[in-house]
Amino acid sequence: MRIKIFCEYLENPIGIDLERPRFSWQGIGALEGVKQLSYRLIVSKHKDPFEDSSMAIWDSGTVLSDLSTNITYGGEALETAERYYYQVKIIDNQMNEYLSDVGLFITGIMEKKSWKAMWMGSSQMNQNTLWFRSKLFLNKKKIKDAFAYIISPNYYVMTVNGRAVTDTVLNNAW
């Protein structure tokens, strides 16, 4: 049986800004009569949470429960724009162990005081403006990761050098 895991009902979400996100999982190909007896959920900065649990920022420990939805994070405070990996191990009523795929979530801006960005636009902008551009200059260092936190009253399309940054269109600000 393969276990698929989610954070806030999403696969590998980016921009989670909840102090205590919720995790869920589902067994794919589960046999009839086989039920979850317990689970252990680990959230870590390590790409393989169960391989090196010493780097865990939260370990639920073994929980005797058949619950697999809305398991609330109970670890230390999450950091802004940080990668977290999570994984669950379940034991079924036949005493078989199953390890889920590793999930990833990246946090958004966790504290209001961290919102220090300038408004992007120009003095010519007004309520009817639909498009705006802003120049961004980067130093010559190689970029490892980049995040754009976008606040929009509606939908948006983000491009860099004329190319869309995602394969989706009219992204919802949420």
GROMACS .gro file of C-alpha atoms in nm:
model
  174
    1MET     CA    1   0.000   0.000   0.000
    2ARG     CA    2   0.127   0.347  -0.090
    3ILE     CA    3   0.056   0.637   0.147
    4LYS     CA    4  -0.003   0.983   0.000
    5ILE     CA    5   0.045   1.271   0.245
    6PHE     CA    6  -0.087   1.630   0.243
    7CYS     CA    7  -0.032   1.955   0.431
    8GLU     CA    8  -0.341   2.174   0.456
    9TYR     CA    9  -0.509   1.944   0.199
   10LEU     CA   10  -0.241   2.023  -0.060
   11GLU     CA   11   0.052   1.831  -0.203
   12ASN     CA   12   0.380   2.012  -0.140
   13PRO     CA   13   0.228   2.356  -0.075
   14ILE     CA   14   0.426   2.678  -0.089
   15GLY     CA   15   0.336   2.977   0.128
   16ILE     CA   16   0.186   2.804   0.434
   17ASP     CA   17   0.148   3.083   0.690
   18LEU     CA   18  -0.023   2.893   0.968
   19GLU     CA   19   0.151   2.848   1.302
   20ARG     CA   20   0.006   2.499   1.331
   21PRO     CA   21  -0.061   2.347   0.987
   22ARG     CA   22  -0.265   2.028   0.958
   23PHE     CA   23  -0.156   1.704   0.795
   24SER     CA   24  -0.359   1.428   0.635
   25TRP     CA   25  -0.285   1.109   0.447
   26GLN     CA   26  -0.459   0.840   0.252
   27GLY     CA   27  -0.369   0.484   0.166
   28ILE     CA   28  -0.372   0.400  -0.200
   29GLY     CA   29  -0.455   0.040  -0.276
   30ALA     CA   30  -0.564  -0.045   0.077
   31LEU     CA   31  -0.707  -0.393   0.122
   32GLU     CA   32  -1.057  -0.451   0.254
   33GLY     CA   33  -1.061  -0.498   0.629
   34VAL     CA   34  -0.719  -0.339   0.676
   35LYS     CA   35  -0.729  -0.037   0.907
   36GLN     CA   36  -0.477   0.199   1.054
   37LEU     CA   37  -0.389   0.111   1.413
   38SER     CA   38  -0.132   0.384   1.483
   39TYR     CA   39   0.072   0.657   1.320
   40ARG     CA   40   0.392   0.850   1.377
   41LEU     CA   41   0.434   1.182   1.198
   42ILE     CA   42   0.768   1.363   1.170
   43VAL     CA   43   0.830   1.717   1.044
   44SER     CA   44   1.194   1.795   0.975
   45LYS     CA   45   1.439   2.014   0.789
   46HIS     CA   46   1.604   1.693   0.667
   47LYS     CA   47   1.489   1.564   0.325
   48ASP     CA   48   1.428   1.216   0.471
   49PRO     CA   49   1.259   1.267   0.810
   50PHE     CA   50   1.269   0.905   0.926
   51GLU     CA   51   1.629   0.855   0.809
   52ASP     CA   52   1.757   1.124   1.047
   53SER     CA   53   1.492   1.192   1.308
   54SER     CA   54   1.747   1.386   1.517
   55MET     CA   55   1.680   1.682   1.285
   56ALA     CA   56   1.306   1.665   1.350
   57ILE     CA   57   1.141   1.984   1.462
   58TRP     CA   58   0.836   1.780   1.559
   59ASP     CA   59   0.785   1.410   1.617
   60SER     CA   60   0.433   1.308   1.714
   61GLY     CA   61   0.565   0.986   1.863
   62THR     CA   62   0.360   0.674   1.806
   63VAL     CA   63  -0.008   0.765   1.841
   64LEU     CA   64  -0.260   0.482   1.880
   65SER     CA   65  -0.532   0.616   1.654
   66ASP     CA   66  -0.707   0.549   1.325
   67LEU     CA   67  -0.721   0.925   1.250
   68SER     CA   68  -0.561   1.030   0.926
   69THR     CA   69  -0.702   1.380   0.870
   70ASN     CA   70  -0.635   1.716   1.033
   71ILE     CA   71  -0.344   1.606   1.249
   72THR     CA   72  -0.228   1.940   1.389
   73TYR     CA   73   0.140   2.030   1.399
   74GLY     CA   74   0.264   2.049   1.757
   75GLY     CA   75   0.629   2.145   1.727
   76GLU     CA   76   0.844   2.452   1.767
   77ALA     CA   77   0.760   2.777   1.589
   78LEU     CA   78   0.798   2.757   1.211
   79GLU     CA   79   1.034   3.000   1.039
   80THR     CA   80   0.954   3.232   0.747
   81ALA     CA   81   1.035   3.104   0.395
   82GLU     CA   82   1.173   2.774   0.522
   83ARG     CA   83   1.151   2.425   0.369
   84TYR     CA   84   1.001   2.156   0.589
   85TYR     CA   85   0.975   1.788   0.501
   86TYR     CA   86   0.716   1.562   0.655
   87GLN     CA   87   0.643   1.192   0.652
   88VAL     CA   88   0.414   0.950   0.830
   89LYS     CA   89   0.460   0.588   0.927
   90ILE     CA   90   0.146   0.388   0.995
   91ILE     CA   91   0.089   0.042   1.137
   92ASP     CA   92  -0.223  -0.144   1.032
   93ASN     CA   93  -0.435  -0.395   1.223
   94GLN     CA   94  -0.233  -0.675   1.057
   95MET     CA   95   0.085  -0.524   1.216
   96ASN     CA   96   0.224  -0.419   0.876
   97GLU     CA   97   0.425  -0.094   0.867
   98TYR     CA   98   0.389   0.156   0.584
   99LEU     CA   99   0.597   0.465   0.526
  100SER     CA  100   0.447   0.750   0.324
  101ASP     CA  101   0.613   0.942   0.048
  102VAL     CA  102   0.802   1.245   0.180
  103GLY     CA  103   0.600   1.566   0.159
  104LEU     CA  104   0.736   1.919   0.147
  105PHE     CA  105   0.588   2.250   0.252
  106ILE     CA  106   0.746   2.591   0.236
  107THR     CA  107   0.631   2.852   0.481
  108GLY     CA  108   0.518   3.198   0.386
  109ILE     CA  109   0.572   3.507   0.594
  110MET     CA  110   0.494   3.395   0.947
  111GLU     CA  111   0.489   3.727   1.135
  112LYS     CA  112   0.311   4.051   1.044
  113LYS     CA  113   0.621   4.253   1.131
  114SER     CA  114   0.810   4.063   0.859
  115TRP     CA  115   0.596   4.223   0.584
  116LYS     CA  116   0.848   4.493   0.495
  117ALA     CA  117   0.816   4.499   0.118
  118MET     CA  118   0.748   4.812  -0.081
  119TRP     CA  119   0.441   4.847  -0.296
  120MET     CA  120   0.535   4.764  -0.653
  121GLY     CA  121   0.391   5.008  -0.900
  122SER     CA  122   0.417   5.367  -1.003
  123SER     CA  123   0.270   5.706  -0.920
  124GLN     CA  124   0.054   5.678  -1.235
  125MET     CA  125  -0.128   5.375  -1.095
  126ASN     CA  126  -0.488   5.413  -0.999
  127GLN     CA  127  -0.776   5.180  -0.921
  128ASN     CA  128  -0.833   5.105  -1.288
  129THR     CA  129  -0.478   4.992  -1.353
  130LEU     CA  130  -0.465   4.627  -1.451
  131TRP     CA  131  -0.095   4.586  -1.527
  132PHE     CA  132   0.220   4.710  -1.366
  133ARG     CA  133   0.588   4.636  -1.397
  134SER     CA  134   0.878   4.670  -1.164
  135LYS     CA  135   1.250   4.629  -1.219
  136LEU     CA  136   1.447   4.406  -0.990
  137PHE     CA  137   1.825   4.404  -0.995
  138LEU     CA  138   2.014   4.109  -0.853
  139ASN     CA  139   2.378   4.085  -0.758
  140LYS     CA  140   2.602   3.845  -0.945
  141LYS     CA  141   2.572   3.566  -0.689
  142LYS     CA  142   2.405   3.246  -0.799
  143ILE     CA  143   2.043   3.231  -0.685
  144LYS     CA  144   1.948   2.914  -0.498
  145ASP     CA  145   1.584   2.996  -0.416
  146ALA     CA  146   1.358   3.293  -0.476
  147PHE     CA  147   1.011   3.361  -0.341
  148ALA     CA  148   0.758   3.622  -0.443
  149TYR     CA  149   0.488   3.688  -0.187
  150ILE     CA  150   0.201   3.839  -0.383
  151ILE     CA  151  -0.097   4.020  -0.240
  152SER     CA  152  -0.372   4.076  -0.493
  153PRO     CA  153  -0.740   4.156  -0.464
  154ASN     CA  154  -0.806   3.925  -0.760
  155TYR     CA  155  -0.605   3.706  -0.990
  156TYR     CA  156  -0.252   3.759  -1.107
  157VAL     CA  157  -0.003   3.639  -1.365
  158MET     CA  158   0.364   3.672  -1.276
  159THR     CA  159   0.636   3.680  -1.537
  160VAL     CA  160   1.013   3.723  -1.521
  161ASN     CA  161   1.186   3.853  -1.833
  162GLY     CA  162   0.862   3.797  -2.026
  163ARG     CA  163   0.827   3.432  -1.922
  164ALA     CA  164   0.557   3.299  -1.691
  165VAL     CA  165   0.692   3.163  -1.363
  166THR     CA  166   0.427   2.890  -1.349
  167ASP     CA  167   0.236   2.685  -1.602
  168THR     CA  168  -0.093   2.817  -1.464
  169VAL     CA  169  -0.278   3.136  -1.554
  170LEU     CA  170  -0.492   3.373  -1.350
  171ASN     CA  171  -0.361   3.249  -1.016
  172ASN     CA  172  -0.577   3.330  -0.720
  173ALA     CA  173  -0.407   3.539  -0.453
  174TRP     CA  174  -0.505   3.282  -0.192
   0.00000   0.00000   0.00000
